[in-house]
Coordinates of C-alpha atoms in Angstrom, one line a residue:
Chain A
X19 CA 231.3 -66.6 -34.4
X20 CA 231.0 -68.3 -37.8
X21 CA 233.4 -67.3 -40.4
X22 CA 235.1 -68.6 -43.6
X23 CA 238.5 -68.1 -44.7
X24 CA 239.5 -68.4 -48.5
X25 CA 242.9 -68.1 -50.2
X26 CA 243.2 -64.8 -51.7
X27 CA 243.2 -64.2 -55.4
X28 CA 243.6 -63.7 -58.1
X29 CA 244.7 -67.3 -58.8
X30 CA 246.3 -67.3 -62.4
X31 CA 246.8 -70.6 -64.2
X32 CA 247.6 -71.9 -67.5
X33 CA 244.9 -74.1 -69.4
X34 CA 245.1 -77.7 -68.1
X35 CA 246.8 -76.9 -64.8
X36 CA 245.8 -78.4 -61.5
X37 CA 243.6 -76.1 -59.3
X38 CA 243.4 -75.9 -55.5
X39 CA 241.5 -73.1 -53.7
X40 CA 241.6 -73.6 -49.7
X41 CA 238.6 -72.8 -47.6
X42 CA 238.7 -73.3 -43.7
X43 CA 235.6 -72.5 -41.6
X44 CA 234.5 -72.0 -38.1
X45 CA 230.9 -72.9 -37.2
X46 CA 228.5 -74.3 -34.7
X47 CA 228.3 -78.1 -35.2
X48 CA 228.6 -79.6 -38.4
X49 CA 227.1 -77.4 -41.0
X50 CA 226.5 -78.3 -44.8
X51 CA 229.2 -76.8 -46.9
X52 CA 228.9 -75.4 -50.3
X53 CA 230.9 -73.8 -53.3
X54 CA 229.3 -71.0 -55.6
X55 CA 230.5 -69.7 -58.5
X56 CA 230.1 -66.2 -60.3
X57 CA 231.0 -66.2 -63.7
X58 CA 231.8 -62.8 -65.6
X59 CA 228.4 -61.0 -66.1
X60 CA 226.4 -63.7 -64.4
X61 CA 224.7 -64.3 -61.0
X62 CA 226.0 -66.5 -58.1
X63 CA 225.3 -70.4 -58.8
X64 CA 225.6 -73.3 -57.0
X65 CA 228.9 -75.5 -58.0
X66 CA 228.7 -78.2 -55.5
X67 CA 227.8 -79.0 -52.0
X68 CA 228.6 -81.7 -49.2
X69 CA 226.1 -82.2 -46.2
X70 CA 228.3 -84.3 -43.8
X71 CA 231.8 -85.4 -42.9
X72 CA 233.9 -87.1 -45.6
X73 CA 231.4 -86.4 -48.2
X74 CA 232.6 -85.5 -51.5
X75 CA 230.7 -82.9 -53.7
X76 CA 231.5 -82.9 -57.4
X77 CA 230.3 -81.0 -60.4
X78 CA 231.8 -79.9 -63.8
X79 CA 235.1 -81.7 -63.0
X80 CA 235.3 -79.8 -59.7
X81 CA 235.5 -81.6 -56.4
X82 CA 235.5 -80.8 -52.6
X83 CA 235.7 -83.0 -49.5
X84 CA 234.3 -82.3 -46.3
X85 CA 237.2 -82.6 -43.8
X86 CA 235.5 -82.5 -40.2
X87 CA 239.0 -82.7 -38.6
X88 CA 240.6 -79.8 -40.3
X89 CA 237.2 -77.9 -40.9
X90 CA 238.1 -77.4 -44.5
X91 CA 236.6 -77.7 -47.7
X92 CA 239.2 -77.3 -50.3
X93 CA 238.0 -76.9 -54.2
X94 CA 240.0 -78.8 -56.7
X95 CA 240.2 -79.4 -60.3
X96 CA 242.5 -81.8 -62.2
X97 CA 242.5 -79.7 -65.2
X98 CA 241.0 -76.1 -65.6
X99 CA 239.9 -74.5 -68.6
X100 CA 239.6 -71.0 -69.7
X101 CA 235.7 -71.2 -69.2
X102 CA 236.6 -71.7 -65.6
X103 CA 237.7 -68.3 -65.0
X104 CA 235.3 -66.8 -62.4
X105 CA 235.0 -65.9 -58.8
X106 CA 234.6 -68.9 -56.4
X107 CA 232.9 -68.5 -53.0
X108 CA 233.1 -71.1 -50.3
X109 CA 230.1 -70.9 -47.9
X110 CA 229.0 -73.2 -45.0
X111 CA 225.3 -73.1 -44.3
X112 CA 224.7 -72.6 -40.5
X113 CA 221.9 -71.4 -38.7
X114 CA 219.5 -70.7 -41.5
X115 CA 221.9 -68.9 -43.6
X116 CA 225.1 -69.0 -45.8
X117 CA 228.2 -67.6 -44.5
X118 CA 230.2 -66.6 -47.5
X119 CA 233.8 -66.1 -48.0
X120 CA 235.6 -63.2 -49.5
X121 CA 235.6 -65.1 -52.9
X122 CA 238.6 -66.1 -54.8
X123 CA 239.2 -64.8 -58.4
X124 CA 240.3 -67.7 -60.9
X125 CA 242.0 -66.5 -64.1
X126 CA 242.9 -69.3 -66.7
X127 CA 244.8 -68.3 -69.5
X128 CA 245.0 -70.5 -72.8
Chain B
X9 CA 210.4 -65.8 -65.2
X10 CA 212.4 -68.8 -64.6
X11 CA 215.0 -67.3 -62.3
X12 CA 215.0 -64.9 -59.6
X13 CA 214.8 -61.2 -60.9
X14 CA 215.8 -57.9 -59.3
X15 CA 215.3 -54.3 -60.1
X16 CA 216.6 -51.9 -60.8
X17 CA 219.9 -53.4 -61.9
X18 CA 221.7 -50.1 -61.3
X19 CA 220.9 -47.2 -59.0
X20 CA 222.8 -44.0 -58.5
X21 CA 221.5 -41.8 -55.8
X22 CA 222.6 -38.9 -53.6
X23 CA 223.7 -39.1 -50.0
X24 CA 220.6 -38.8 -47.8
X25 CA 218.2 -40.0 -50.2
X26 CA 216.1 -43.2 -49.6
X27 CA 216.2 -46.2 -52.0
X28 CA 214.0 -49.1 -52.5
X29 CA 215.5 -52.3 -54.2
X30 CA 213.0 -55.1 -55.5
X31 CA 213.3 -58.8 -55.6
X32 CA 210.8 -61.2 -57.3
X33 CA 211.8 -64.6 -56.1
X34 CA 211.4 -68.0 -58.0
X35 CA 207.6 -69.1 -57.9
X36 CA 207.0 -71.5 -55.0
X37 CA 210.1 -70.7 -53.2
X38 CA 209.3 -70.0 -49.5
X39 CA 212.7 -68.7 -48.5
X40 CA 214.1 -65.4 -49.4
X41 CA 217.4 -63.9 -48.6
X42 CA 219.2 -60.4 -49.1
X43 CA 223.0 -60.1 -49.1
X44 CA 225.1 -57.3 -49.8
X45 CA 228.6 -57.5 -51.5
X46 CA 230.9 -54.3 -51.2
X47 CA 233.8 -54.2 -53.7
X48 CA 236.4 -56.6 -53.0
X49 CA 234.6 -58.2 -50.2
X50 CA 232.5 -61.3 -49.6
X51 CA 228.7 -61.4 -49.4
X52 CA 227.3 -60.2 -46.1
X53 CA 224.2 -61.6 -44.8
X54 CA 221.3 -58.9 -44.4
X55 CA 217.9 -60.6 -43.8
X56 CA 216.2 -63.8 -44.1
X57 CA 212.2 -64.5 -44.8
X58 CA 210.9 -68.1 -44.5
X59 CA 207.3 -68.4 -45.1
X60 CA 205.1 -66.5 -42.5
X61 CA 207.8 -66.5 -39.9
X62 CA 209.2 -63.5 -38.4
X63 CA 212.1 -62.5 -40.7
X64 CA 215.6 -63.1 -39.2
X65 CA 216.8 -59.6 -39.4
X66 CA 220.2 -60.3 -37.7
X67 CA 222.4 -58.9 -40.5
X68 CA 220.9 -55.7 -41.0
X69 CA 223.7 -53.0 -40.4
X70 CA 221.7 -50.1 -39.0
X71 CA 218.0 -49.1 -38.5
X72 CA 218.3 -47.4 -42.0
X73 CA 217.8 -50.8 -43.4
X74 CA 214.5 -52.5 -43.7
X75 CA 213.0 -55.1 -45.7
X76 CA 209.2 -56.5 -46.3
X77 CA 207.9 -59.5 -48.0
X78 CA 204.5 -59.9 -49.1
X79 CA 203.4 -63.5 -48.6
X80 CA 205.8 -65.7 -50.4
X81 CA 206.4 -63.3 -53.3
X82 CA 208.2 -60.1 -54.0
X83 CA 210.4 -58.3 -51.4
X84 CA 211.7 -54.9 -51.1
X85 CA 214.9 -53.8 -49.3
X86 CA 214.5 -50.2 -48.2
X87 CA 217.7 -48.0 -47.3
X88 CA 216.9 -44.8 -45.7
X89 CA 219.2 -41.7 -45.6
X90 CA 221.7 -43.4 -47.9
X91 CA 225.5 -43.0 -47.1
X92 CA 228.3 -43.5 -49.3
X93 CA 229.4 -46.8 -47.2
X94 CA 226.0 -48.3 -48.5
X95 CA 227.3 -48.5 -51.9
X96 CA 227.5 -52.0 -52.8
X97 CA 225.8 -54.9 -55.0
X98 CA 222.6 -56.0 -53.2
X99 CA 221.9 -59.6 -53.9
X100 CA 218.5 -61.3 -53.4
X101 CA 218.4 -65.3 -53.3
X102 CA 215.5 -67.7 -52.9
X103 CA 215.2 -71.4 -52.2
X104 CA 212.4 -73.8 -51.9
X105 CA 212.8 -73.9 -48.0
X106 CA 215.1 -72.5 -45.5
X107 CA 217.0 -75.5 -45.0
X108 CA 220.5 -76.5 -46.3
X109 CA 219.4 -79.2 -48.5
X110 CA 217.7 -76.9 -50.8
X111 CA 220.0 -74.7 -53.1
X112 CA 219.7 -70.9 -52.9
X113 CA 219.3 -69.5 -56.4
X114 CA 220.4 -65.9 -56.7
X115 CA 219.3 -62.8 -58.9
X116 CA 221.6 -60.7 -60.6
X117 CA 221.8 -58.0 -58.1
X118 CA 221.3 -54.3 -57.8
X119 CA 224.4 -52.3 -58.0
X120 CA 223.7 -49.1 -55.7
X121 CA 226.1 -46.1 -55.9
X122 CA 225.7 -43.3 -53.3
X123 CA 227.4 -40.3 -54.4

């Protein structure tokens, strides 16, 4: 069946460090791929998306590239800020629904 | 309002009681989803409504769970004879249409605690 595997958290970084959160998936066909973020005390919100192979989604300094050959959609940011502390969810869209990973908590310290 | 709203924000109930959770989607959004998030776990899809089509109920964990939606507006998720394992945050999301190009907008969730 469809599933998502994310790296386990928490990921703890110092401000301005480089971030990678790995995400791999199994799905039927070639789904659109999403990263959602949940900031403390707030609801889930879309961070970025990619709809076809080799597309790169980007927003707020975050990037992720749709890699069909490795069925991956790793999230990266070159220089994290304290305000990036949140839980990040990888989610392919398949058969009318999002399939969410378990989420990865990111903690950034000054 | 501008976003998806859910009520109540918190619900504490006793095992065996029925509960109703409400979701008000963004006006004009034809697609509505319910998810469950247990502590330390990812979001589980529960049910999906798209316009007047029959809902996709494939994620409902048991027949104690049901949901309704009136047209393209409010939805209620009902859990009958609640069990402790039903304790979770229940999230509602809506989108302009049930296709991947449209972002799902999430509500703040209802935290359900079954004692």
